[in-house]
Coordinates of C-alpha atoms in Angstrom, one line a residue:
Chain A
X1 CA 83.0 105.9 120.0
X2 CA 85.9 106.8 122.7
X3 CA 87.9 110.1 121.2
X4 CA 91.0 111.0 123.2
X5 CA 92.1 114.8 123.2
X6 CA 95.5 116.2 124.6
X7 CA 95.7 119.7 124.9
X8 CA 98.3 121.0 124.2
X9 CA 100.1 119.3 121.4
X10 CA 104.3 120.4 122.6
X11 CA 105.3 122.1 125.7
X12 CA 108.6 124.3 126.6
X13 CA 109.1 125.0 129.8
X14 CA 112.1 125.9 132.2
X15 CA 113.9 122.9 134.6
X16 CA 112.1 123.2 138.1
X17 CA 108.8 124.9 137.3
X18 CA 105.9 122.5 137.3
X19 CA 103.5 121.7 134.9
X20 CA 100.2 120.4 133.8
X21 CA 99.5 117.9 131.0
X22 CA 95.4 117.4 129.9
X23 CA 93.7 114.9 128.4
X24 CA 89.5 115.1 127.2
X25 CA 87.6 111.9 126.6
X26 CA 83.9 111.9 125.1
X27 CA 82.6 108.8 126.8
X28 CA 82.6 108.8 130.2
X29 CA 81.4 105.2 131.1
X30 CA 85.7 104.1 131.2
X31 CA 87.5 101.6 133.1
X32 CA 90.6 103.2 133.7
X33 CA 92.6 106.0 132.1
X34 CA 96.6 105.3 131.7
X35 CA 99.3 107.8 131.0
X36 CA 102.4 106.8 129.1
X37 CA 105.3 108.0 128.3
X38 CA 107.4 107.9 125.2
X39 CA 110.8 108.9 124.3
X40 CA 111.6 109.6 120.7
X41 CA 111.8 106.2 118.1
X42 CA 110.7 103.9 121.0
X43 CA 108.0 102.3 123.1
X44 CA 105.9 103.2 125.6
X45 CA 106.4 103.2 129.6
X46 CA 103.6 103.4 131.7
X47 CA 103.8 105.6 134.2
X48 CA 100.1 105.9 135.8
X49 CA 97.2 103.9 135.8
X50 CA 93.6 105.4 137.5
X51 CA 91.1 103.3 137.8
X52 CA 87.2 104.0 137.0
X53 CA 86.9 104.9 141.1
X54 CA 89.9 106.4 141.5
X55 CA 90.2 110.1 141.7
X56 CA 93.6 110.2 141.3
X57 CA 96.9 108.5 141.4
X58 CA 100.5 109.6 142.7
X59 CA 104.0 108.5 141.9
X60 CA 107.1 109.7 142.9
X61 CA 106.8 114.2 141.0
X62 CA 104.0 112.8 139.1
X63 CA 100.2 112.9 140.3
X64 CA 97.6 111.9 137.5
X65 CA 93.5 112.8 138.4
X66 CA 90.6 111.9 137.1
X67 CA 87.1 113.3 136.7
X68 CA 85.2 110.9 134.4
X69 CA 82.1 113.2 134.9
X70 CA 83.6 116.1 132.9
X71 CA 85.5 113.8 131.0
X72 CA 89.2 114.4 132.2
X73 CA 92.3 113.6 133.6
X74 CA 95.7 116.0 134.3
X75 CA 98.8 114.8 134.6
X76 CA 100.7 116.8 136.7
X77 CA 104.4 116.8 137.0
X78 CA 106.1 118.6 139.9
X79 CA 109.6 120.6 139.8
X80 CA 110.5 119.3 136.4
X81 CA 114.1 118.4 134.9
X82 CA 115.3 118.1 131.2
X83 CA 115.0 114.0 131.7
X84 CA 111.3 114.2 132.1
X85 CA 111.5 115.5 128.2
X86 CA 109.5 112.8 126.6
X87 CA 106.2 112.3 124.5
X88 CA 103.4 111.6 127.2
X89 CA 100.4 110.2 126.1
X90 CA 96.8 109.5 128.0
X91 CA 94.9 106.0 126.8
X92 CA 91.9 104.4 127.4
X93 CA 90.5 101.0 127.2
X94 CA 88.9 100.6 123.7
X95 CA 86.1 98.0 125.7
X96 CA 85.8 96.0 128.8
X97 CA 86.2 92.6 126.8
X98 CA 90.4 93.3 126.2
X99 CA 93.0 95.2 126.8
X100 CA 93.5 97.2 123.6
X101 CA 93.7 101.2 124.0
X102 CA 93.0 104.4 122.4
X103 CA 95.1 106.7 122.2
X104 CA 95.8 110.8 122.9
X105 CA 97.9 112.5 120.0
X106 CA 100.4 113.1 122.9
X107 CA 102.0 116.4 124.3
X108 CA 105.5 116.6 123.2
X109 CA 107.0 118.2 126.4
X110 CA 111.0 120.0 126.7
X111 CA 112.5 120.7 129.9
X112 CA 115.2 123.5 129.4
X113 CA 118.1 123.5 131.8
Chain B
X1 CA 112.3 89.1 133.8
X2 CA 113.0 90.1 129.8
X3 CA 110.7 92.7 128.2
X4 CA 108.7 92.7 125.5
X5 CA 111.0 91.9 122.0
X6 CA 109.9 93.1 118.7
X7 CA 112.1 91.6 116.0
X8 CA 113.1 92.9 113.6
X9 CA 114.0 96.4 115.0
X10 CA 113.9 97.9 111.1
X11 CA 112.9 96.8 107.9
X12 CA 113.1 98.5 104.8
X13 CA 110.5 97.4 101.8
X14 CA 109.3 98.1 98.4
X15 CA 105.8 99.0 97.3
X16 CA 103.9 95.9 96.8
X17 CA 106.1 93.7 98.8
X18 CA 105.0 92.1 102.0
X19 CA 106.4 92.0 105.8
X20 CA 106.2 89.8 108.6
X21 CA 106.6 91.1 112.1
X22 CA 107.2 89.3 115.0
X23 CA 106.5 90.0 119.1
X24 CA 107.7 87.8 122.1
X25 CA 105.2 89.2 124.8
X26 CA 106.3 88.7 128.8
X27 CA 107.2 85.4 130.2
X28 CA 103.0 84.5 131.5
X29 CA 101.2 87.2 129.1
X30 CA 98.9 85.9 127.6
X31 CA 97.0 89.2 126.1
X32 CA 99.2 90.7 122.7
X33 CA 98.3 94.0 121.4
X34 CA 99.5 95.7 117.9
X35 CA 99.7 99.1 117.5
X36 CA 100.7 101.5 114.6
X37 CA 102.2 105.1 115.4
X38 CA 102.9 107.7 112.5
X39 CA 103.3 111.4 112.9
X40 CA 100.3 112.5 111.3
X41 CA 97.6 109.4 112.8
X42 CA 99.4 108.7 116.6
X43 CA 98.7 105.6 118.0
X44 CA 96.4 103.6 116.3
X45 CA 95.1 99.9 117.4
X46 CA 95.2 97.4 115.0
X47 CA 94.3 94.1 117.1
X48 CA 94.2 92.3 120.2
X49 CA 94.9 88.3 121.1
X50 CA 94.4 86.3 123.7
X51 CA 95.2 82.7 123.9
X52 CA 95.6 82.6 120.7
X53 CA 92.4 84.3 119.4
X54 CA 91.6 87.7 118.1
X55 CA 89.1 89.4 120.4
X56 CA 89.3 93.3 119.0
X57 CA 90.3 94.3 115.6
X58 CA 91.2 98.1 114.6
X59 CA 90.3 99.8 111.7
X60 CA 92.5 98.9 109.3
X61 CA 92.4 97.2 105.9
X62 CA 92.6 93.6 105.3
X63 CA 96.2 93.8 104.1
X64 CA 96.9 93.6 107.5
X65 CA 96.8 90.6 109.9
X66 CA 97.9 88.8 112.7
X67 CA 97.9 85.7 114.2
X68 CA 99.1 84.3 118.0
X69 CA 100.3 80.9 118.6
X70 CA 100.5 78.6 121.8
X71 CA 103.5 80.0 123.3
X72 CA 101.9 83.6 122.9
X73 CA 104.3 85.0 120.5
X74 CA 102.3 87.1 118.0
X75 CA 103.6 87.9 113.9
X76 CA 101.5 90.3 112.0
X77 CA 101.4 90.3 108.6
X78 CA 100.9 93.2 106.0
X79 CA 100.9 92.3 102.0
X80 CA 101.3 94.6 99.2
X81 CA 102.8 97.1 101.5
X82 CA 102.1 101.0 101.1
X83 CA 104.1 103.9 101.4
X84 CA 101.5 104.9 103.6
X85 CA 102.4 101.9 105.8
X86 CA 105.3 103.4 106.9
X87 CA 105.4 104.0 110.6
X88 CA 106.6 102.1 114.1
X89 CA 104.9 99.0 114.8
X90 CA 104.4 98.8 118.2
X91 CA 103.4 95.4 120.3
X92 CA 102.6 95.4 124.0
X93 CA 101.5 92.3 126.5
X94 CA 99.4 92.1 129.6
X95 CA 98.9 89.9 132.3
X96 CA 95.5 91.5 132.4
X97 CA 92.3 89.5 130.9
X98 CA 90.3 92.4 130.9
X99 CA 90.7 96.4 129.9
X100 CA 90.0 97.2 134.3
X101 CA 93.5 95.4 135.8
X102 CA 97.0 95.6 134.8
X103 CA 99.0 97.9 132.4
X104 CA 100.3 96.7 129.4
X105 CA 104.0 96.6 128.3
X106 CA 105.3 97.6 124.7
X107 CA 108.1 96.8 123.3
X108 CA 110.6 99.0 121.5
X109 CA 108.8 98.7 118.1
X110 CA 109.5 97.9 114.2
X111 CA 111.0 100.5 112.2
X112 CA 108.9 99.6 108.8
X113 CA 110.1 102.0 105.6
X114 CA 108.1 101.3 102.3
X115 CA 110.0 102.5 99.8

């Protein structure tokens, strides 16, 4: 059974700092890995989706890497801004038969100005 | 293009009652999934529907049920509500048929409070 762990649970940084969020998973037979962002009391927004054959994906100041052999993914945020404050979740497919996801519990990021 | 819509946005019920939540996916999306989010357990998968068929089901009691209609709209029902059912219920839709392709698009959620 796939388990997803995110460390740390919370992180506070000053504006402008570069930071890394971590996600680990127990079963390396994955099809893809996604990073989502959730603002308080709101739904989720997809940030990056990495296919199992890829090593990384980039979007603006965000870079996500995937290492299936070690069961790890990282989300790198460059030059953090107060608007980046949110909870970041990583998610893996439950199986290939559908689109259901298993989520980590997230890292809550606070960026102070 | 309109996003995923969920109704109602907020609900207050008492223990023992039942509740029905509705989700309208993005036009053209046939895959709809439901999730429960609580502070203690995080986001947990409830069930997934594709073309009116339940494809996957999470580890929730039989009080939780769902269905999907021919227009891809989906409903979930919780009977005999318990205090622990208080949560944010999120619906997501996808253009993908299987896991390895497109992402999922989430609605704003329904906040259910059970008193």
